[in-house]
XYZ file of C-alpha atoms in Angstrom:
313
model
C -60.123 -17.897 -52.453
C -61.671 -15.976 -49.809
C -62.594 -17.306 -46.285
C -65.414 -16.587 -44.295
C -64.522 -13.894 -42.706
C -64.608 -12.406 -46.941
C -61.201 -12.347 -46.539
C -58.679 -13.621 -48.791
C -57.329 -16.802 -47.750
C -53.336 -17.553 -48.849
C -52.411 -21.145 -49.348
C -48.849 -22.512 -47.687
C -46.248 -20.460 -49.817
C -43.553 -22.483 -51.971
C -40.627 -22.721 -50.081
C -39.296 -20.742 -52.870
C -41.721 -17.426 -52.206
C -40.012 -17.261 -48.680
C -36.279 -17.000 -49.751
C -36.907 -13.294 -50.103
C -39.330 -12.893 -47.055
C -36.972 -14.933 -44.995
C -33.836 -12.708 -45.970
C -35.601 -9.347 -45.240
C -36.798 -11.203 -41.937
C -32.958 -12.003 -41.274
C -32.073 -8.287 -42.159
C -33.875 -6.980 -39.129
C -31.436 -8.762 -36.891
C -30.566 -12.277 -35.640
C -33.462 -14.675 -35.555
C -34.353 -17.951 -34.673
C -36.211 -20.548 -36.850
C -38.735 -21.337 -34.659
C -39.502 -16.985 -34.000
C -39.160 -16.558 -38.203
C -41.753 -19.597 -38.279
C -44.235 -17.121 -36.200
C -43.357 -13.909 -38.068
C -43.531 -15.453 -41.338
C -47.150 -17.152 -40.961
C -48.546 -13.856 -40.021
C -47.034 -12.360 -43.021
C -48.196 -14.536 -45.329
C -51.305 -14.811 -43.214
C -51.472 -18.169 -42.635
C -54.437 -19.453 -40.169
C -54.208 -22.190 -37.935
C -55.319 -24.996 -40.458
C -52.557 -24.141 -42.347
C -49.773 -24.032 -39.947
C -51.463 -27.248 -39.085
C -50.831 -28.903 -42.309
C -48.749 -32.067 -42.413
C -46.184 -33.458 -45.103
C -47.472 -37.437 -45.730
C -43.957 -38.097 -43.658
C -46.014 -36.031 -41.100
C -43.531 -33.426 -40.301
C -45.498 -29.667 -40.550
C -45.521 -28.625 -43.775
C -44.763 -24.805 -43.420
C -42.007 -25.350 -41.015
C -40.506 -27.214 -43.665
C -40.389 -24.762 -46.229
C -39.368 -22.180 -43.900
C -35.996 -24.286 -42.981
C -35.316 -25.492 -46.466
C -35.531 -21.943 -47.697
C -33.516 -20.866 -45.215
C -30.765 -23.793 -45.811
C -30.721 -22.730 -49.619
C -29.917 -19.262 -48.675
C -26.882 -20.071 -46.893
C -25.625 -22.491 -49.527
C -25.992 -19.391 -51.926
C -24.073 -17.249 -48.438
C -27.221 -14.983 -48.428
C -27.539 -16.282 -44.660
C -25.197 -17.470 -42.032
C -25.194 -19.316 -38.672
C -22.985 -18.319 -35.632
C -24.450 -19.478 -33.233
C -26.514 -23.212 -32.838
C -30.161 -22.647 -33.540
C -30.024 -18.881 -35.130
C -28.781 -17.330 -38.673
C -28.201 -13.929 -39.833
C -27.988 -11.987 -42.730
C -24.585 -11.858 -44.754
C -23.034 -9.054 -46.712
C -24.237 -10.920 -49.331
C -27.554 -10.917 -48.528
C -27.773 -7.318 -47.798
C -25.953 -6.082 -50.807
C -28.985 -8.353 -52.193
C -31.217 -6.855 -50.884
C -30.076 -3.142 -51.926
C -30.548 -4.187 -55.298
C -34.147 -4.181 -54.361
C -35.078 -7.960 -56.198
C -38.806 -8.903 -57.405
C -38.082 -12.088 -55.959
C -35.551 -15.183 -54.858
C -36.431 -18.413 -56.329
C -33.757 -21.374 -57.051
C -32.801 -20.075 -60.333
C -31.751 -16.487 -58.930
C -29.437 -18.248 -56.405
C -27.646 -19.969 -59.452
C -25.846 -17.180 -59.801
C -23.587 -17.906 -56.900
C -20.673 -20.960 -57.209
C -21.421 -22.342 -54.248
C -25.349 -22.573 -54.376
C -24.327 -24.322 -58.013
C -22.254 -26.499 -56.875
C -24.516 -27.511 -54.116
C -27.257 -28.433 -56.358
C -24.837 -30.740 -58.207
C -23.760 -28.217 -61.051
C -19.695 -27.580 -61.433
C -19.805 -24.832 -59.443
C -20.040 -22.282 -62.321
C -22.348 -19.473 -61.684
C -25.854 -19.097 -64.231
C -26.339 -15.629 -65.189
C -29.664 -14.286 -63.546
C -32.686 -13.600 -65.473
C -33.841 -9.924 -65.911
C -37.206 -11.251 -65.319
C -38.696 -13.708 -63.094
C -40.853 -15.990 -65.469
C -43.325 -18.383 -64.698
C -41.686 -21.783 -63.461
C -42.441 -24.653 -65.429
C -39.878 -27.456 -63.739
C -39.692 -28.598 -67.462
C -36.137 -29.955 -66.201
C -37.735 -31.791 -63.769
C -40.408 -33.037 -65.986
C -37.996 -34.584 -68.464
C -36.752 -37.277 -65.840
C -38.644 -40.401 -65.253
C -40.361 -41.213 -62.182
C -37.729 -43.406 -60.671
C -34.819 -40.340 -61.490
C -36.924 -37.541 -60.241
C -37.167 -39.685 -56.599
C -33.671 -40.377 -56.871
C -32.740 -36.575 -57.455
C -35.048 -35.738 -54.351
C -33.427 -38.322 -52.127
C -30.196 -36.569 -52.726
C -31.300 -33.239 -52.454
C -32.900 -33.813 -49.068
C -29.327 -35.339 -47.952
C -27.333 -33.187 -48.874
C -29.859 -30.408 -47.137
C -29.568 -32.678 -43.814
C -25.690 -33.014 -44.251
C -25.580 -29.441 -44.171
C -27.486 -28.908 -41.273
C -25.780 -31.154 -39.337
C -22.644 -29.688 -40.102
C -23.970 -26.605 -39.102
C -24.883 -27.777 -35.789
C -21.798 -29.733 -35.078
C -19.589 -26.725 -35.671
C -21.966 -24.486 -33.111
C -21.484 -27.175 -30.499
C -18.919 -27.224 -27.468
C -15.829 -28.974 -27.965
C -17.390 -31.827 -25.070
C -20.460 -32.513 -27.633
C -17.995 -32.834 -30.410
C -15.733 -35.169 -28.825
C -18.830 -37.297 -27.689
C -20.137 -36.983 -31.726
C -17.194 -38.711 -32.258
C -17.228 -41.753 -30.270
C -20.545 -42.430 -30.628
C -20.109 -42.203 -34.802
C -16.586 -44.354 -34.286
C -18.373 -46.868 -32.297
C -21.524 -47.243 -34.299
C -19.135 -47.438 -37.445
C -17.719 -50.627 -35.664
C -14.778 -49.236 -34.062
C -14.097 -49.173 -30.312
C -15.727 -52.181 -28.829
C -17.920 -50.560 -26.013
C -18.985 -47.015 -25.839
C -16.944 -46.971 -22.430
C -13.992 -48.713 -24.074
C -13.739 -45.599 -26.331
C -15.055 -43.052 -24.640
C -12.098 -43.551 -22.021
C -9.711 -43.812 -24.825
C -10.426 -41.012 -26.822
C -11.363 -38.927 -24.225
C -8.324 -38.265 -22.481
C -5.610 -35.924 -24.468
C -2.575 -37.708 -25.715
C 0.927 -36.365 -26.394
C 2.549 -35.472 -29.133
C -0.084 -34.410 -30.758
C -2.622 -37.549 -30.906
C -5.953 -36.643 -29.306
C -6.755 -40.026 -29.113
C -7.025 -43.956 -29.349
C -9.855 -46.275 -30.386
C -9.596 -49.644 -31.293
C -9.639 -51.163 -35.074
C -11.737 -54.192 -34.042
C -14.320 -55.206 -31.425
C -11.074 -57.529 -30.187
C -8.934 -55.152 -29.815
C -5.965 -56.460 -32.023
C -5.013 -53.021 -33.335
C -5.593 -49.671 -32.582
C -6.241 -46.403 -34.577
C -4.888 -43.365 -33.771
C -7.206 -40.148 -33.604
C -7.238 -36.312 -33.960
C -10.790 -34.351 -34.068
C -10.420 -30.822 -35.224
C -13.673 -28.217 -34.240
C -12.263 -25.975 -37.368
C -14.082 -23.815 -39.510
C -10.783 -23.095 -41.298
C -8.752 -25.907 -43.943
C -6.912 -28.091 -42.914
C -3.176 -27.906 -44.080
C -0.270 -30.161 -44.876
C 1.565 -28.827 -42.029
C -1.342 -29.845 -39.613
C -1.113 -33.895 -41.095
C 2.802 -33.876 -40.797
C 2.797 -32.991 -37.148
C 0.059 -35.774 -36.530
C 1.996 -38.271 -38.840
C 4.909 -37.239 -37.071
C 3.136 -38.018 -33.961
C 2.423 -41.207 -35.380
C 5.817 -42.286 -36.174
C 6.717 -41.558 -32.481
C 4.849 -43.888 -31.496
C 5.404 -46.974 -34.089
C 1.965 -46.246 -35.212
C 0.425 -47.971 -38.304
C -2.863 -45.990 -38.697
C -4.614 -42.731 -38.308
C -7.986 -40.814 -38.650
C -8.133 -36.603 -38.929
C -11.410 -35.693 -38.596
C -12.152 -32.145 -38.918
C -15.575 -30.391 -39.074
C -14.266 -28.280 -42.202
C -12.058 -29.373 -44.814
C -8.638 -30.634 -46.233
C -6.269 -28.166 -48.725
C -5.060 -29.799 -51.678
C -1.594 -30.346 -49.908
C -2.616 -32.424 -47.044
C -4.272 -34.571 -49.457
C -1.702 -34.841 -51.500
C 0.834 -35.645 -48.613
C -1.066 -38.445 -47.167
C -1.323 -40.368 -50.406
C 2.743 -40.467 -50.365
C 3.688 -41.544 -46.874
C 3.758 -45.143 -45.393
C 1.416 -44.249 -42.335
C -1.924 -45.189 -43.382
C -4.252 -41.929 -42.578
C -7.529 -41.434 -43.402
C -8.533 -37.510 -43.588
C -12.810 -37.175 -42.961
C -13.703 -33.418 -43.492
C -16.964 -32.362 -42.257
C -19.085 -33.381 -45.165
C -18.043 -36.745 -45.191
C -18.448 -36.739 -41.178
C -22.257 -35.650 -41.972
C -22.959 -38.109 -44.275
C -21.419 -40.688 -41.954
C -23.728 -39.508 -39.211
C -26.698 -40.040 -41.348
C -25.449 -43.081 -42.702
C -25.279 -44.849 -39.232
C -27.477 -43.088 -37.529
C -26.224 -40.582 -35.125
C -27.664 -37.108 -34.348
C -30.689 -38.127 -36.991
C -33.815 -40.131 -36.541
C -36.048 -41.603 -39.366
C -39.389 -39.626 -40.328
C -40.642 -41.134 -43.358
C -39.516 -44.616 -45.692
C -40.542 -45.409 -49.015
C -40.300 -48.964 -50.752
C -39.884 -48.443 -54.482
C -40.929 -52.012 -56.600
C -41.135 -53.207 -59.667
C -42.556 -55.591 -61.963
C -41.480 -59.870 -60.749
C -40.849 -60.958 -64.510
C -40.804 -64.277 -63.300
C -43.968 -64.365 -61.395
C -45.969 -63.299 -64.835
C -43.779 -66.054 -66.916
C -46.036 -68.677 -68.316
């Protein structure tokens, strides 16, 4: 299509034509989303209308794209974040990148466990093709209607859960301790924000960050530890807090870490008589979204069906 300047005018690229542009972007040095937003438009030479374009949710349509081809890439650890609001390129991505590829669409990034198991898969890597063919979305064609929305809606959570997490672990340890009163308290713990702010808050001893209350009442309280880790969790890290615990003739606990839980600690909680509850930093992002916190609503569809009864005669 040409404009009318006789130029040729490009359409809004597939998110999936900017994995590679993105990652050679990223190459160059640290960037921003926002400042790869800029870069990439005049690449693809984009004009105004189309930066302009809107999703029906009304969020900008190539600013979308950009950031969900950016959030597959470091699913498949092509791309990074180490610091809130920037990525960079991995060794991944630049030993990518040597290999000189035609392009990076959804099926190339298969190849990597964690991209697979992202998508839902077991985690096994799909051997690449040696050429990038047409896409068809055949897959995708095969589901009904109802199971194709269904497969979106989880897709775009678990793409939100990740950058949340993402964020969370870039913020300062006084964000992340407010992150977690405000998700305890809209999750119907605490009674008033003030109630447990003050309580968890201040450091305890023996290794308890904090207290919150079970109940609005107040009739028991819940024992707290919030862990800013990018590293697992052990089974020595729960026995010092269940030790802790014990000390104090506590009931219940809650470990909430921002990465994960080894096999161990897992293990070790489902054996003892303190009743703790480990949240790694998945769950914690699916919590936020789930009650609201750190996330606000763009777009809500009602799916309905036939009333059987209403066309009875």
């Amino acid at each position: 299509m040409e404009d009318d300047t006789g130029g040729v005018h490009i359409a809004v690229p597939d998110f999936q034509d900017i994995m590679l542009p993105i990652l050679r972007l990223a190459a160059e040095g640290e960037q921003s989303l926002n400042g790869s937003i800029e870069k990439l438009a005049e690449e693809f030479q984009l004009s105004q209308d189309d930066l302009n374009e809107l999703m029906p949710s009304g969020s900008p349509k190539f600013k979308g794209r950009v950031s969900w081809a950016k959030t597959y890439l470091k699913k498949a650890g092509l791309l990074e974040s180490r610091k809130r609001g920037f990525f960079n390129i991995t060794e991944r991505g630049l030993e990518i990148l040597k290999g000189d590829p035609h392009a990076i669409d959804v099926d190339f990034l298969m190849q990597f466990p964690e991209f697979a198991e992202f998508r839902g898969g077991s985690g096994k890597p799909r051997k690449t093709r040696k050429k990038l063919q047409k896409r068809t979305n055949s897959s995708r064609e095969r589901l009904t209607p109802e199971e194709r929305l269904e497969r979106a809606y989880d897709e775009l959570r678990k793409g939100l859960a990740a950058e949340i997490l993402d964020m969370v672990r870039n913020s300062s340890p006084e964000f992340f301790e407010r992150l977690v009163v405000d998700l305890l308290v809209r999750m119907g713990y605490g009674g008033s924000r003030e109630d447990a702010g003050s309580a968890i808050g201040r450091q305890g001893d023996g290794g308890v960050d904090g207290i919150i209350k079970e109940d609005r009442l107040g009739l028991e309280v819940i024992y707290i530890q919030a862990k800013r880790w990018n590293s697992s969790v052990s089974r020595p890290e729960i026995q010092k807090f269940a030790g802790a615990l014990q000390g104090k003739r506590a009931a219940k606990g809650i470990f909430i870490t921002t990465s994960n839980f080894t096999e161990g600690a897992r293990e070790y909680v489902s054996k003892i008589d303190s009743r703790i509850v480990l949240v790694d930093g998945m769950q914690m992002a699916n919590y936020m979204i789930e009650h609201g916190v750190g996330v606000t609503e763009v777009a809500s569809y009602s799916v309905k069906k036939i009333d059987n009864d209403y066309f009875s005669e």
